[in-house]
Short mmCIF file of N, CA and C in Angstrom, two decimals:
data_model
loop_
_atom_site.label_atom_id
_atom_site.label_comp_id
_atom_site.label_asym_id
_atom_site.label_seq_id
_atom_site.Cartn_x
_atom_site.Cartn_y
_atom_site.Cartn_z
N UNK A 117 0.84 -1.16 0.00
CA UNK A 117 0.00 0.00 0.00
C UNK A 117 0.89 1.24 0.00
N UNK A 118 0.61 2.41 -0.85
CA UNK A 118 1.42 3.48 -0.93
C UNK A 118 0.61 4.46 0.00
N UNK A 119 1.84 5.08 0.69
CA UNK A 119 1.68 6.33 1.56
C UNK A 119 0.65 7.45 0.90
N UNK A 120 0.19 7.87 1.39
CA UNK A 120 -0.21 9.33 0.75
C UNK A 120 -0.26 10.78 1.94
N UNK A 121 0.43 11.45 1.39
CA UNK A 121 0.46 12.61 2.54
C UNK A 121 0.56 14.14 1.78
N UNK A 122 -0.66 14.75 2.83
CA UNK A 122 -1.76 15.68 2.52
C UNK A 122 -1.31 16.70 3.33
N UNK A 123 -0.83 18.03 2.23
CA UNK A 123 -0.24 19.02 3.02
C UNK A 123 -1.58 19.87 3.71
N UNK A 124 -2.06 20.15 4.93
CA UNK A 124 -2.94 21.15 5.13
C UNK A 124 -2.29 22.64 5.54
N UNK A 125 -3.12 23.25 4.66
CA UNK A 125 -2.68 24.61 5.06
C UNK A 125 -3.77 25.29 5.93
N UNK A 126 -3.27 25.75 6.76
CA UNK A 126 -4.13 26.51 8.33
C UNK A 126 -4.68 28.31 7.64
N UNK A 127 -5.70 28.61 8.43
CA UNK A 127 -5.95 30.28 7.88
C UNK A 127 -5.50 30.76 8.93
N UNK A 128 -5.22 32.31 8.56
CA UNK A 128 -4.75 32.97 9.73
C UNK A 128 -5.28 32.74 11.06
N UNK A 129 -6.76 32.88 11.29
CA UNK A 129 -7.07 32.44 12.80
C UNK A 129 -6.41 31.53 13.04
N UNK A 130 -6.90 29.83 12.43
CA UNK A 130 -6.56 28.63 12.73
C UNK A 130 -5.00 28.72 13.57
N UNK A 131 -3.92 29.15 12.60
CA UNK A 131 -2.75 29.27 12.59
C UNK A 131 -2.72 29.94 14.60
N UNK A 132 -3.29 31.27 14.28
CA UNK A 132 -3.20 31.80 15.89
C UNK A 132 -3.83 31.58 17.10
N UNK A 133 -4.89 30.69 16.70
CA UNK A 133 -5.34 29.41 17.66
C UNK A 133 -4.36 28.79 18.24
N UNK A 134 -3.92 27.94 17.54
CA UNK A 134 -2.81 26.99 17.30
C UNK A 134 -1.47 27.25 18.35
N UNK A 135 -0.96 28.73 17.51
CA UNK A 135 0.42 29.07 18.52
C UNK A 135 0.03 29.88 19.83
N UNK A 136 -1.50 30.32 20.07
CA UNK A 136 -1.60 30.61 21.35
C UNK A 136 -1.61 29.49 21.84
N UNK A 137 -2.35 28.56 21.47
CA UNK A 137 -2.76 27.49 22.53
C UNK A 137 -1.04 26.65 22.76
N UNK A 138 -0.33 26.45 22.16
CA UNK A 138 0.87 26.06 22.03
C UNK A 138 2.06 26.63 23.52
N UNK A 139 1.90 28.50 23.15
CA UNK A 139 2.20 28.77 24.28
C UNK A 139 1.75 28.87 24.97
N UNK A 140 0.32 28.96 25.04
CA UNK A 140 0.20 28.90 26.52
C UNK A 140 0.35 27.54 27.60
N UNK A 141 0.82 26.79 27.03
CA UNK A 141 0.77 25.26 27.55
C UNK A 141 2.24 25.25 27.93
N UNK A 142 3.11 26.26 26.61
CA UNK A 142 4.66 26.20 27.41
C UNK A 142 4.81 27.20 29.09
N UNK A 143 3.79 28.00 28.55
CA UNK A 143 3.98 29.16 29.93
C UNK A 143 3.24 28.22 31.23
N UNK A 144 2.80 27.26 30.76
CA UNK A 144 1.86 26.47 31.97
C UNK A 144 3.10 25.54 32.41
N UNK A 145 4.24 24.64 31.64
CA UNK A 145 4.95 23.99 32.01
C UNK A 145 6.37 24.67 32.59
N UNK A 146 6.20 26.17 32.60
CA UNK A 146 7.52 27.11 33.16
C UNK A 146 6.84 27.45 34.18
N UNK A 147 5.56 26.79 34.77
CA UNK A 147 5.42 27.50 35.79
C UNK A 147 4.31 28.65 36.11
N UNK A 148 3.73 29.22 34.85
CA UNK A 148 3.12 30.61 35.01
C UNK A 148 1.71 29.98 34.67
N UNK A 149 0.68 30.93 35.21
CA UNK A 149 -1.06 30.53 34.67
C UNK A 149 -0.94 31.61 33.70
N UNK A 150 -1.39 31.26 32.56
CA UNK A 150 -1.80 32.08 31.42
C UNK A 150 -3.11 32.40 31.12
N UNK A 151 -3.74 33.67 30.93
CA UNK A 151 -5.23 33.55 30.18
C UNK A 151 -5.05 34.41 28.59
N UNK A 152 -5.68 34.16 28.15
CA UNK A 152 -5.92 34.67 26.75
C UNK A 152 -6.82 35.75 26.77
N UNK A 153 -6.37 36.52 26.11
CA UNK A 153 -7.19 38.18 25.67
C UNK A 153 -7.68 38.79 26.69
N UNK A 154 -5.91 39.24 27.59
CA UNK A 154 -6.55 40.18 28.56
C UNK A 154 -6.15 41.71 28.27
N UNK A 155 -7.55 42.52 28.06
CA UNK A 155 -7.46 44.02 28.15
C UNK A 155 -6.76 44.60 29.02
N UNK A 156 -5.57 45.73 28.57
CA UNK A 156 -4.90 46.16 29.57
C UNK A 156 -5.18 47.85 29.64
N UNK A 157 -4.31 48.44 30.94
CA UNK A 157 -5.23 49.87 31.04
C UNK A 157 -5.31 50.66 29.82
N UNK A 158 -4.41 50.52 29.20
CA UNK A 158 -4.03 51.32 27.82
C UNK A 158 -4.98 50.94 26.93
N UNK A 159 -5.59 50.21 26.64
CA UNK A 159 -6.63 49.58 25.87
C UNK A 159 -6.65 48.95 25.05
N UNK A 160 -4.89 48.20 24.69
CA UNK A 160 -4.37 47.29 24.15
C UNK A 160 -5.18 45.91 24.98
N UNK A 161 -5.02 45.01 24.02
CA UNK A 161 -5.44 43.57 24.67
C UNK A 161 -4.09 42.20 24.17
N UNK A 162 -3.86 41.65 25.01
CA UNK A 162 -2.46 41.31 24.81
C UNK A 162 -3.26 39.98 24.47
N UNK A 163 -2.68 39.19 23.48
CA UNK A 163 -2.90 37.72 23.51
C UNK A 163 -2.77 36.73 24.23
N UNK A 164 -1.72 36.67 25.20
CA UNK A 164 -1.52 35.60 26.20
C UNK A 164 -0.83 36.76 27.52
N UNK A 165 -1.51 36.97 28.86
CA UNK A 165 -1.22 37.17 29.82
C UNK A 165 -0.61 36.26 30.98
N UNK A 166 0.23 35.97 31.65
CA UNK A 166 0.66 34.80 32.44
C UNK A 166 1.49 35.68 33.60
N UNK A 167 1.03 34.67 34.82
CA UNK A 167 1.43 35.48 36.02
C UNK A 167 1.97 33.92 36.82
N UNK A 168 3.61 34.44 37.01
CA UNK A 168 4.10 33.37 37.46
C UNK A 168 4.38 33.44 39.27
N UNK A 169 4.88 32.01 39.60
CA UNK A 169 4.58 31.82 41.35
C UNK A 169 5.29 32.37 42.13
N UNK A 170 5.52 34.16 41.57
CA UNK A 170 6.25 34.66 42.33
C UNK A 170 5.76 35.67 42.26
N UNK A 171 4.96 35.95 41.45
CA UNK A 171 3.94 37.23 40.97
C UNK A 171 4.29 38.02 39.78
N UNK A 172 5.60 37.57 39.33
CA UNK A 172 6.48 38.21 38.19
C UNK A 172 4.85 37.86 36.65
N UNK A 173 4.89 39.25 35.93
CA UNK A 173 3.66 39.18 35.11
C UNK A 173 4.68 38.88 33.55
N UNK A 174 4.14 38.39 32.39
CA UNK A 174 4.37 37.97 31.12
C UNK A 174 3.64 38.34 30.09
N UNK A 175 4.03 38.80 29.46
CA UNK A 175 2.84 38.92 27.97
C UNK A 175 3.46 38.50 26.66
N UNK A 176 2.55 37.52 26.08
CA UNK A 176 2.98 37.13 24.93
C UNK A 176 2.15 37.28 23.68
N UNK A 177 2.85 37.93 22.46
CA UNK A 177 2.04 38.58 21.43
C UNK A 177 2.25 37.46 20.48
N UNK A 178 1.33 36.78 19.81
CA UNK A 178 0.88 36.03 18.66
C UNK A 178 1.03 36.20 17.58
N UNK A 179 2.06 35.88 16.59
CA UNK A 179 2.11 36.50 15.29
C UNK A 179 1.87 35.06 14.38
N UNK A 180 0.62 35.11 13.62
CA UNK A 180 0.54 34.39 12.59
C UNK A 180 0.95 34.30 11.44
N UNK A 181 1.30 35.35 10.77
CA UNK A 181 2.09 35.39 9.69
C UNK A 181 3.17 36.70 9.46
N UNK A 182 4.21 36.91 8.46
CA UNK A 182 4.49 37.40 8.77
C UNK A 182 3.80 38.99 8.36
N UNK A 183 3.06 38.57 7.20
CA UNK A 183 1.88 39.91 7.35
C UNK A 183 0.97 40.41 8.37
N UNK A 184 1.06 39.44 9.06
CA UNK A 184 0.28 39.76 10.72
C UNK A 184 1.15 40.52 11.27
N UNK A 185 2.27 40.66 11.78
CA UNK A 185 3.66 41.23 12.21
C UNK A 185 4.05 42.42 11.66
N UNK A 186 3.71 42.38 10.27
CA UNK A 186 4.30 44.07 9.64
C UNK A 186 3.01 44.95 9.81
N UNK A 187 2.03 44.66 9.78
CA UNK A 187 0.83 45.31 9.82
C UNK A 187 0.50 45.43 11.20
N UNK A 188 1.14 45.62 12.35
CA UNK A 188 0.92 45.22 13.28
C UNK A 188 2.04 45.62 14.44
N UNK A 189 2.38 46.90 14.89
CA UNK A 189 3.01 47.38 15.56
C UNK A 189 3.52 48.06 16.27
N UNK A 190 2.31 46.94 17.59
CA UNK A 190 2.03 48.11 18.55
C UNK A 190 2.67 47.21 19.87
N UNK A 191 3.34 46.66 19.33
CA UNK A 191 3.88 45.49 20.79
C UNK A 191 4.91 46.38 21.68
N UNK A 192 5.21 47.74 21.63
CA UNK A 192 5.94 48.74 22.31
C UNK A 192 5.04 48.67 23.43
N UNK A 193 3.25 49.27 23.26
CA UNK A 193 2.67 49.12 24.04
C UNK A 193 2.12 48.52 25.20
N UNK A 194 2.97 46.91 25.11
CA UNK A 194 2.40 46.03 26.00
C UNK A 194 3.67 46.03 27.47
N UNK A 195 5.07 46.86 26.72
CA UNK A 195 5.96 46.89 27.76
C UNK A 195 5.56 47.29 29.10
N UNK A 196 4.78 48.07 29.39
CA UNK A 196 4.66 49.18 30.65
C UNK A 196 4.20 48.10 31.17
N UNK A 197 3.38 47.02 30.72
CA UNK A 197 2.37 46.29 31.89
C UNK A 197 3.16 44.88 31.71
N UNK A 198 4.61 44.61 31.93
CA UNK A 198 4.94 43.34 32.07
C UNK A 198 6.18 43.52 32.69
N UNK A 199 6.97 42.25 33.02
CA UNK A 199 7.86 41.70 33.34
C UNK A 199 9.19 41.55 32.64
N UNK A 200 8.32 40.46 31.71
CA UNK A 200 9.36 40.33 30.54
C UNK A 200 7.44 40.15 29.44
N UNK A 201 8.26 40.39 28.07
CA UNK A 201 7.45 39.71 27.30
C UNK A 201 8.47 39.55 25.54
N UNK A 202 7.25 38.28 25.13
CA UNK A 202 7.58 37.63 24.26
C UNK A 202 6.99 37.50 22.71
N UNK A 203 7.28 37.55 22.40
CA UNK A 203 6.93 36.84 20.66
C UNK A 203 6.41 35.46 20.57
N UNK A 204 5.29 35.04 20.09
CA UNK A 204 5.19 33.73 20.01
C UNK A 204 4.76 33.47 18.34
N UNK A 205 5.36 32.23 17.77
CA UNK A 205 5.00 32.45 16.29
C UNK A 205 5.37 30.82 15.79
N UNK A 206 4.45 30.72 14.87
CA UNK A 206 4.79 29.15 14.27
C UNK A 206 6.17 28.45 13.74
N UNK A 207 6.37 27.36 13.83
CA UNK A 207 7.72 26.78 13.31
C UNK A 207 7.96 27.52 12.03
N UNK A 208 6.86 27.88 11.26
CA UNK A 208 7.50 28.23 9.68
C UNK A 208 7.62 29.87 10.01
N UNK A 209 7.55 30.60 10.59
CA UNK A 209 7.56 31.68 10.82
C UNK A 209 8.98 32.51 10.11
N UNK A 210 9.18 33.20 9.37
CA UNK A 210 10.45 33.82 9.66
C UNK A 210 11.31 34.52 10.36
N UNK A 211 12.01 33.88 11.43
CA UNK A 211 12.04 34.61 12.62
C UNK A 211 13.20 35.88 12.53
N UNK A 212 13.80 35.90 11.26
CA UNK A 212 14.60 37.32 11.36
C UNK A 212 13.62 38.41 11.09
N UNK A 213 12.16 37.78 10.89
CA UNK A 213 11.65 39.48 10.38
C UNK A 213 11.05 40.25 11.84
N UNK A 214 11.48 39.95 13.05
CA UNK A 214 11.64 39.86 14.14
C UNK A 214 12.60 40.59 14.93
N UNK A 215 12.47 41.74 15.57
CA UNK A 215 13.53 42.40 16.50
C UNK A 215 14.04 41.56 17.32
N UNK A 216 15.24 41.79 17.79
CA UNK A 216 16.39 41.03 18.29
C UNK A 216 15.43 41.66 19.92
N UNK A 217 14.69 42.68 20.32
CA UNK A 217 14.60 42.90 21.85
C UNK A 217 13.69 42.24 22.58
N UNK A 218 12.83 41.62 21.88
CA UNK A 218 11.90 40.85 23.36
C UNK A 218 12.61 39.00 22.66
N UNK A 219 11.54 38.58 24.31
CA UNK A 219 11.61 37.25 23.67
C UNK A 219 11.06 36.17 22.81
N UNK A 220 11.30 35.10 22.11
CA UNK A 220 10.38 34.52 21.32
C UNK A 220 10.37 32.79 21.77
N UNK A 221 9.42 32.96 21.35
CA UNK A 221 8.69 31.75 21.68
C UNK A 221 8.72 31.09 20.53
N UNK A 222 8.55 29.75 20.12
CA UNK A 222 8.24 28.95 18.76
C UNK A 222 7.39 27.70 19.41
N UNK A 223 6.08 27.72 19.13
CA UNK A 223 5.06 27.12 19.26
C UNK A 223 4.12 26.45 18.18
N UNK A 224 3.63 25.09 18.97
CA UNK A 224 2.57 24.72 17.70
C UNK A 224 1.20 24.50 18.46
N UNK A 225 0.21 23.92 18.18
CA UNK A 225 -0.51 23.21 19.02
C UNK A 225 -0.21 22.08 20.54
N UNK A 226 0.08 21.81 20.16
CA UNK A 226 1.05 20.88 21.52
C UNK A 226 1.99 21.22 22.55
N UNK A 227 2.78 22.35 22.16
CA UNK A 227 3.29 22.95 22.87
C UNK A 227 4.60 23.73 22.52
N UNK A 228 5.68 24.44 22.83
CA UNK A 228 6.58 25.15 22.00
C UNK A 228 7.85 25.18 22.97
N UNK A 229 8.92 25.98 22.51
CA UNK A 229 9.83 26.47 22.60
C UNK A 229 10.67 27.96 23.13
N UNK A 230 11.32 28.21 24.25
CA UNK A 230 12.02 29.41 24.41
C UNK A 230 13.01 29.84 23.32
N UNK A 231 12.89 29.98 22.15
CA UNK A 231 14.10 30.47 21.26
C UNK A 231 14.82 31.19 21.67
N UNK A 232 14.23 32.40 22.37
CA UNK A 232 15.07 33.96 22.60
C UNK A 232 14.42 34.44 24.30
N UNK A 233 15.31 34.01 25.37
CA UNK A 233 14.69 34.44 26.25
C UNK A 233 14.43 36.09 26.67
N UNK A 234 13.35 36.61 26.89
CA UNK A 234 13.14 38.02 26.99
C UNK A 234 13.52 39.03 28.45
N UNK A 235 14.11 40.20 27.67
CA UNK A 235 14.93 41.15 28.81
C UNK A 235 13.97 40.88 30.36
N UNK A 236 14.56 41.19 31.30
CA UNK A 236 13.21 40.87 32.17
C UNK A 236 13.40 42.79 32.99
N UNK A 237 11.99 43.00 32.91
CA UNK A 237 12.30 44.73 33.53
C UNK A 237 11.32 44.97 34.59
N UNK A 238 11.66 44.55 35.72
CA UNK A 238 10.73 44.99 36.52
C UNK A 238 9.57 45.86 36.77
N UNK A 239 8.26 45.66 36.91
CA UNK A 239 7.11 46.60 36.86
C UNK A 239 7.25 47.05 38.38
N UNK A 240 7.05 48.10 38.67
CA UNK A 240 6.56 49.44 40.01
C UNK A 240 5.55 48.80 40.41
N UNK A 241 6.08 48.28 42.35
CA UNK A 241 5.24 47.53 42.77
C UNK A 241 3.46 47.93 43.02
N UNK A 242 3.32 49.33 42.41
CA UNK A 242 2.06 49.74 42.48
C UNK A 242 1.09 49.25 40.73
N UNK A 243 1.71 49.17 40.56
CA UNK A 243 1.02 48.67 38.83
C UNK A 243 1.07 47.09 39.22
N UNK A 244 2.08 46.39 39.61
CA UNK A 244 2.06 45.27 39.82
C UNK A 244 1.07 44.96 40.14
N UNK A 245 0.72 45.38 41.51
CA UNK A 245 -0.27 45.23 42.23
C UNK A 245 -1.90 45.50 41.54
N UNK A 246 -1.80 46.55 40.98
CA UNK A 246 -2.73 46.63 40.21
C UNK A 246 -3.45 45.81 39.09
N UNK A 247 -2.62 45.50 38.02
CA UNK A 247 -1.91 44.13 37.07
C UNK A 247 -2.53 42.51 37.67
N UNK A 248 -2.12 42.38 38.88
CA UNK A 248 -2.37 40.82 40.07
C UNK A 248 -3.46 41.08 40.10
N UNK A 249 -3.99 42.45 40.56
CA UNK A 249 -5.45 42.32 41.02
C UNK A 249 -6.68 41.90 40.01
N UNK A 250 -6.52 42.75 38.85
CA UNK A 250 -7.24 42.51 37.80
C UNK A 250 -7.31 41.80 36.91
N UNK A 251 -5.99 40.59 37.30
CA UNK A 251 -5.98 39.82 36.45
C UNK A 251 -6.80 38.54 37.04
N UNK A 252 -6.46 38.65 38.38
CA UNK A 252 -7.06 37.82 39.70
C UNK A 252 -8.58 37.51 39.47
N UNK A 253 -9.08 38.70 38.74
CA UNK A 253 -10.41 39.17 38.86
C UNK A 253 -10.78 38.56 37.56
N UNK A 254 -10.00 38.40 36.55
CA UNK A 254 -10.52 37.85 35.27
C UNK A 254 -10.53 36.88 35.59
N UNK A 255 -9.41 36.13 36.12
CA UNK A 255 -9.48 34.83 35.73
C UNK A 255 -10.52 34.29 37.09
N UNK A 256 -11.10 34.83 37.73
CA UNK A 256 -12.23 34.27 38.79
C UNK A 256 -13.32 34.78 37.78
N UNK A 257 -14.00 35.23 37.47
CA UNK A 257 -15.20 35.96 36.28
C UNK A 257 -15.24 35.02 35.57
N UNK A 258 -13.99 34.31 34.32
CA UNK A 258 -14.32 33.43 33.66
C UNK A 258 -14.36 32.43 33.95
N UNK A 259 -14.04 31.62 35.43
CA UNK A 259 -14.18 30.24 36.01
C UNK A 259 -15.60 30.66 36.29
N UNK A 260 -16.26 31.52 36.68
CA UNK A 260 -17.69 31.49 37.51
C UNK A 260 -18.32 31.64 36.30
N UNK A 261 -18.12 32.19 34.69
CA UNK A 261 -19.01 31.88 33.87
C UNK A 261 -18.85 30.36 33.33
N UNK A 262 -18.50 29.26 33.73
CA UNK A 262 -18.45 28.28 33.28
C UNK A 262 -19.91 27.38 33.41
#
C-alpha cells in the first residue's frame, strides 16, 4: 500500500489558535497561569497574559504570519504592563523578520519552545499590584461563567 500525505494549510485564525494554545501550555509547564485576551489599562489587549509563582507578570504577542507582524506594531505598548514579554510564532515563521529585543517563543498546538529568552524589567510595585489584582479578577469571572 502506498503512503499518501496531505499538506494542510491553516488560515490565519486557525494558525493563531494553534500558537496561542501552544504557548500557553509552554507558559503552563515554566510554571506561570496564562489567560488569553486580557485588556490592559491602555486599551491594548495582549494575547496571552501569564502570572508566574512569584507574581512576576508575562505577555505574549501572537504572530501568525508574517503579514500579521508588519501590519501590526504596537507590541511597544504592552511593555509598561509586564515583566518580561515575548513573541510567540509558528515553526515556519520567519524569525529574522523579528527584533532582536523581546523574547520569542516557537510554538505549535502541543506545545513550543524558548528560542530567545526576553529582557526581564521589573514593573513598580504599584502597577504590579494593580496588574495581580485585575488579572485575579478575570481569571475568577471566567471560572464562575463556566
Amino acid at each position: 500500500m502506498e503512503a499518501v500525505l496531505t499538506l494542510v494549510t491553516l488560515t490565519r485564525p486557525e494558525t493563531t489558535s494553534v500558537v496561542t494554545r501552544g504557548a500557553a501550555r509552554l507558559l503552563v509547564s515554566m510554571g506561570y497561569a496564562p489567560l488569553a485576551e486580557v485588556g490592559l489599562p491602555n486599551g491594548r489587549r495582549a494575547d496571552l497574559m501569564a502570572l508566574g509563582p512569584k507574581g512576576e507578570i508575562v505577555i505574549v504577542e501572537v504572530k501568525s504570519s508574517p503579514e500579521d507582524y508588519l501590519c501590526d506594531r504596537k507590541w511597544g505598548d504592552y511593555l509598561p504592563y509586564c515583566d518580561s514579554f515575548f513573541f510567540a510564532v509558528g515553526p515556519e515563521f520567519p524569525q529574522t523578520l523579528l527584533p532582536e529585543e523581546p523574547g520569542l517563543m516557537v510554538a505549535d498546538g502541543f506545545g513550543g519552545a524558548v528560542v530567545r529568552d526576553a529582557p526581564w524589567t521589573p514593573l513598580v510595585a504599584a502597577r504590579r499590584k494593580a496588574l495581580t489584582l485585575a488579572f485575579g479578577r478575570l481569571a475568577a469571572m471566567r471560572a464562575g461563567s463556566l
